[in-house]
Amino acid sequence: GEDVEQSLFLSVREGDSSVINCTYTDSSSTYLYWYKQEPGAGLQLLTYIFSNMDMKQDQRLTVLLNKKDKHLSLRIADTQTGDSAIYFCAEKGNTDKLIFGTGTRLQVFP
Amino acid sequence: DAGVIQSPRHEVTEMGQEVTLRCKPISGHDYLFWYRQTMMRGLELLIYFNNNVPIDDSGMPEDRFSAKMPNASFSTLKIQPSEPRDSAVYFCASRSTGGLARETQYFGPGTRLLVL
């Protein structure tokens, strides 16, 4: 079946940039998403990108998509302590389902 | 918009009891998804509906789990009888077919279920 993989942990200093990476296997992906989950909360949509795009920027967030390598990344500029959370990558192919990665726990320290 | 609404937010019950989780999707959304999140298995899709009709329930773990969507604004996920291994966070999500972000799922806050 289709798979989405992410590293489990990332630790960065406040003010630095964070880069969270994701790889997927579905060659028919149409949309790719980044969700944020804070402790005790639901998944909050951060941003999404169409599969025919290479990059999308939204304030401090930059999404890069390498469709050839099936690699997606999320860059958070000027990372703040409030950015500490679990970040999920998800992809949607030709079905209605989203395939989620395991999530990357981002820890921001002062 | 109030977003996806789930109730209860927390549920503690004893093994063998029936548990009913409720979800109100975003108004106008025609898809509704039920997920389960655990540390061991991550986020799993249990079942989803389109226009109140169940489309894919292949993720439902056992016959003890059932889901209904009697109308466009309400869905339930029922576990009967509940077991300790059902302890998890259960999320409901909805999305629409049309619009700019038409493929995007919006999640509710989740129901934290603990079965003793």
Coordinates of C-alpha atoms in Angstrom, one line a residue:
Chain A
G1 CA 0.0 0.0 0.0
E2 CA 0.9 3.6 -0.1
D3 CA 3.3 4.9 2.5
V4 CA 4.4 8.3 4.0
E5 CA 7.5 8.5 6.1
Q6 CA 8.9 11.2 8.4
S7 CA 11.6 11.4 10.9
L8 CA 10.3 11.2 14.5
F9 CA 12.1 14.1 16.2
L10 CA 13.6 17.5 15.4
S11 CA 15.1 19.9 17.9
V12 CA 16.0 23.5 17.0
R13 CA 16.9 26.7 18.8
E14 CA 14.5 29.6 18.9
G15 CA 15.0 31.9 16.0
D16 CA 16.6 29.3 13.8
S17 CA 14.9 27.7 10.8
S18 CA 13.3 24.3 11.1
V19 CA 13.1 21.9 8.2
I20 CA 10.8 18.9 8.4
N21 CA 11.1 16.3 5.7
C22 CA 8.6 13.7 4.3
T23 CA 8.8 11.1 1.7
Y24 CA 5.9 9.3 0.0
T25 CA 5.4 6.5 -2.4
D26 CA 2.2 7.3 -4.2
S27 CA 3.1 8.4 -7.7
S28 CA -0.5 9.5 -8.3
S29 CA -0.5 12.0 -5.5
T30 CA -2.7 15.1 -6.2
Y31 CA -2.4 17.1 -3.0
L32 CA 0.1 17.1 -0.2
Y33 CA -0.6 18.6 3.2
W34 CA 1.1 19.7 6.4
Y35 CA -0.9 19.5 9.6
K36 CA 0.1 20.7 13.1
Q37 CA -1.0 19.0 16.3
E38 CA -0.4 20.7 19.6
P39 CA -0.6 18.7 22.9
G40 CA -4.1 17.6 23.6
A41 CA -5.5 19.1 20.5
G42 CA -6.7 18.1 17.0
L43 CA -4.9 18.3 13.8
Q44 CA -4.7 21.9 12.4
L45 CA -4.2 22.4 8.7
L46 CA -1.1 24.5 8.1
T47 CA -0.8 24.5 4.4
Y48 CA -1.2 22.3 1.3
I49 CA 0.4 22.1 -2.1
F50 CA -0.9 20.8 -5.4
S51 CA 1.3 18.1 -6.9
N52 CA 2.0 20.2 -10.0
M53 CA 3.7 22.9 -7.9
D54 CA 7.3 23.0 -6.8
M55 CA 7.0 25.5 -4.0
K56 CA 4.5 27.4 -1.9
Q57 CA 5.2 30.1 0.6
D58 CA 2.9 31.3 3.3
Q59 CA 4.3 33.8 5.8
R60 CA 7.0 31.9 7.8
L61 CA 6.1 28.6 6.1
T62 CA 7.7 27.4 2.9
V63 CA 6.8 24.1 1.3
L64 CA 9.0 22.5 -1.2
L65 CA 8.0 19.5 -3.4
N66 CA 10.3 17.4 -5.4
K67 CA 7.9 15.2 -7.3
K68 CA 10.6 13.2 -9.0
D69 CA 12.0 12.1 -5.7
K70 CA 8.6 12.1 -4.0
H71 CA 10.0 14.3 -1.3
L72 CA 8.1 17.1 0.6
S73 CA 9.6 19.5 3.1
L74 CA 8.2 22.2 5.4
R75 CA 10.5 25.0 6.4
I76 CA 9.6 27.2 9.3
A77 CA 11.5 30.5 9.4
D78 CA 12.3 32.2 12.7
T79 CA 11.1 29.2 14.7
Q80 CA 9.3 30.2 18.0
T81 CA 8.5 28.2 21.1
G82 CA 4.9 28.3 20.0
D83 CA 5.9 26.2 17.0
S84 CA 6.6 23.2 19.3
A85 CA 4.2 20.5 18.2
I86 CA 3.9 17.4 16.1
Y87 CA 3.8 18.0 12.4
F88 CA 2.1 15.5 10.1
C89 CA 2.7 15.1 6.4
A90 CA -0.2 13.7 4.4
E91 CA -0.8 12.9 0.8
K92 CA -3.9 12.4 -1.3
G93 CA -3.9 10.3 -4.4
N94 CA -6.8 9.3 -6.6
T95 CA -9.0 8.2 -3.7
D96 CA -10.8 10.2 -1.1
K97 CA -8.4 9.0 1.6
L98 CA -5.4 10.9 3.1
I99 CA -2.3 8.9 3.9
F100 CA -0.6 10.3 7.0
G101 CA 3.0 10.0 8.1
T102 CA 3.9 9.1 11.7
G103 CA 4.5 12.8 12.6
T104 CA 7.6 14.7 13.5
R105 CA 7.8 16.1 17.0
L106 CA 9.4 19.5 16.8
Q107 CA 11.0 20.8 20.0
V108 CA 12.1 24.5 20.1
F109 CA 14.4 25.5 22.9
P110 CA 15.4 29.0 24.0
Chain B
D1 CA -17.9 28.7 11.3
A2 CA -17.6 26.7 14.4
G3 CA -15.5 24.0 12.8
V4 CA -16.0 20.3 13.3
I5 CA -17.6 19.6 16.7
Q6 CA -17.0 16.4 18.6
S7 CA -18.5 15.2 21.9
P8 CA -17.7 14.2 24.5
R9 CA -14.2 15.6 24.6
H10 CA -13.2 13.0 27.2
E11 CA -14.8 9.7 28.1
V12 CA -13.8 7.2 30.8
T13 CA -15.7 3.9 30.9
E14 CA -15.3 0.4 32.0
M15 CA -14.6 -2.6 29.9
G16 CA -17.8 -4.0 28.4
Q17 CA -19.7 -0.8 28.4
E18 CA -21.1 0.8 25.2
V19 CA -19.4 4.0 24.1
T20 CA -20.9 6.5 21.6
L21 CA -18.9 9.3 20.1
R22 CA -20.5 12.1 18.2
C23 CA -19.5 14.4 15.4
K24 CA -21.0 17.4 13.7
P25 CA -19.2 18.3 10.5
I26 CA -18.7 21.7 9.0
S27 CA -21.9 22.9 7.4
G28 CA -22.0 22.2 3.7
H29 CA -19.3 19.5 3.8
D30 CA -20.3 16.3 2.1
Y31 CA -17.5 14.0 3.3
L32 CA -17.0 12.8 6.9
F33 CA -14.1 10.8 8.2
W34 CA -13.5 9.0 11.5
Y35 CA -9.9 8.4 12.6
R36 CA -8.3 6.8 15.6
Q37 CA -4.9 7.9 17.0
T38 CA -2.7 5.9 19.3
M39 CA 1.0 6.0 20.1
M40 CA 1.6 2.6 18.7
R41 CA -0.3 2.8 15.4
G42 CA -0.4 6.5 14.7
L43 CA -3.4 8.0 12.8
E44 CA -5.7 5.3 11.3
L45 CA -8.7 5.9 9.1
L46 CA -11.6 3.9 10.4
I47 CA -14.5 4.8 8.0
Y48 CA -15.7 7.6 5.8
F49 CA -19.0 8.8 4.4
N50 CA -20.0 10.7 1.4
N51 CA -23.4 12.3 1.3
N52 CA -24.3 10.3 4.5
V53 CA -23.4 7.0 2.8
P54 CA -20.6 4.8 4.1
I55 CA -18.0 4.5 1.4
D56 CA -15.1 2.6 2.9
D57 CA -15.2 0.9 6.3
S58 CA -12.2 -1.3 5.8
G59 CA -10.4 0.4 8.7
M60 CA -13.0 -0.5 11.3
P61 CA -11.1 -2.9 13.5
E62 CA -13.9 -5.3 14.5
D63 CA -17.6 -5.8 14.6
R64 CA -17.7 -4.1 17.9
F65 CA -17.2 -0.8 16.0
S66 CA -20.1 0.7 14.1
A67 CA -20.7 4.1 12.6
K68 CA -23.8 5.9 11.3
M69 CA -24.6 9.1 9.6
P70 CA -28.3 9.7 9.7
N71 CA -28.1 13.1 8.2
A72 CA -25.7 15.6 6.8
S73 CA -25.0 17.3 10.2
F74 CA -24.5 14.4 12.5
S75 CA -22.5 11.1 12.8
T76 CA -21.9 8.6 15.5
L77 CA -19.2 6.1 16.2
K78 CA -20.2 3.4 18.6
I79 CA -18.1 0.7 20.3
Q80 CA -20.0 -2.1 21.9
P81 CA -18.6 -3.7 24.0
S82 CA -15.6 -1.6 24.7
E83 CA -12.2 -3.0 25.6
P84 CA -9.1 -1.5 27.1
R85 CA -7.3 -1.7 23.8
D86 CA -9.9 0.7 22.3
S87 CA -8.4 3.5 24.5
A88 CA -7.3 6.2 22.0
V89 CA -8.1 9.6 20.7
Y90 CA -10.9 9.5 18.1
F91 CA -11.0 12.3 15.5
C92 CA -13.7 13.3 13.1
A93 CA -12.9 15.3 10.0
S94 CA -14.9 16.7 7.2
R95 CA -14.4 18.2 3.8
S96 CA -16.3 19.5 0.8
T97 CA -16.2 18.6 -2.8
G98 CA -16.2 22.1 -4.2
G99 CA -14.3 25.3 -3.4
L100 CA -10.6 26.3 -3.5
A101 CA -9.4 23.9 -0.9
R102 CA -11.9 21.2 -1.9
E103 CA -9.7 18.3 -1.0
T104 CA -8.7 19.5 2.4
Q105 CA -9.9 17.7 5.5
Y106 CA -10.7 19.7 8.6
F107 CA -10.4 18.0 11.9
G108 CA -12.3 18.2 15.1
P109 CA -10.7 18.5 18.6
G110 CA -11.0 14.7 19.2
T111 CA -12.5 12.5 21.9
R112 CA -10.1 11.1 24.4
L113 CA -11.4 7.6 25.3
L114 CA -10.1 5.6 28.2
V115 CA -11.5 2.1 28.8
L116 CA -10.6 0.7 32.2

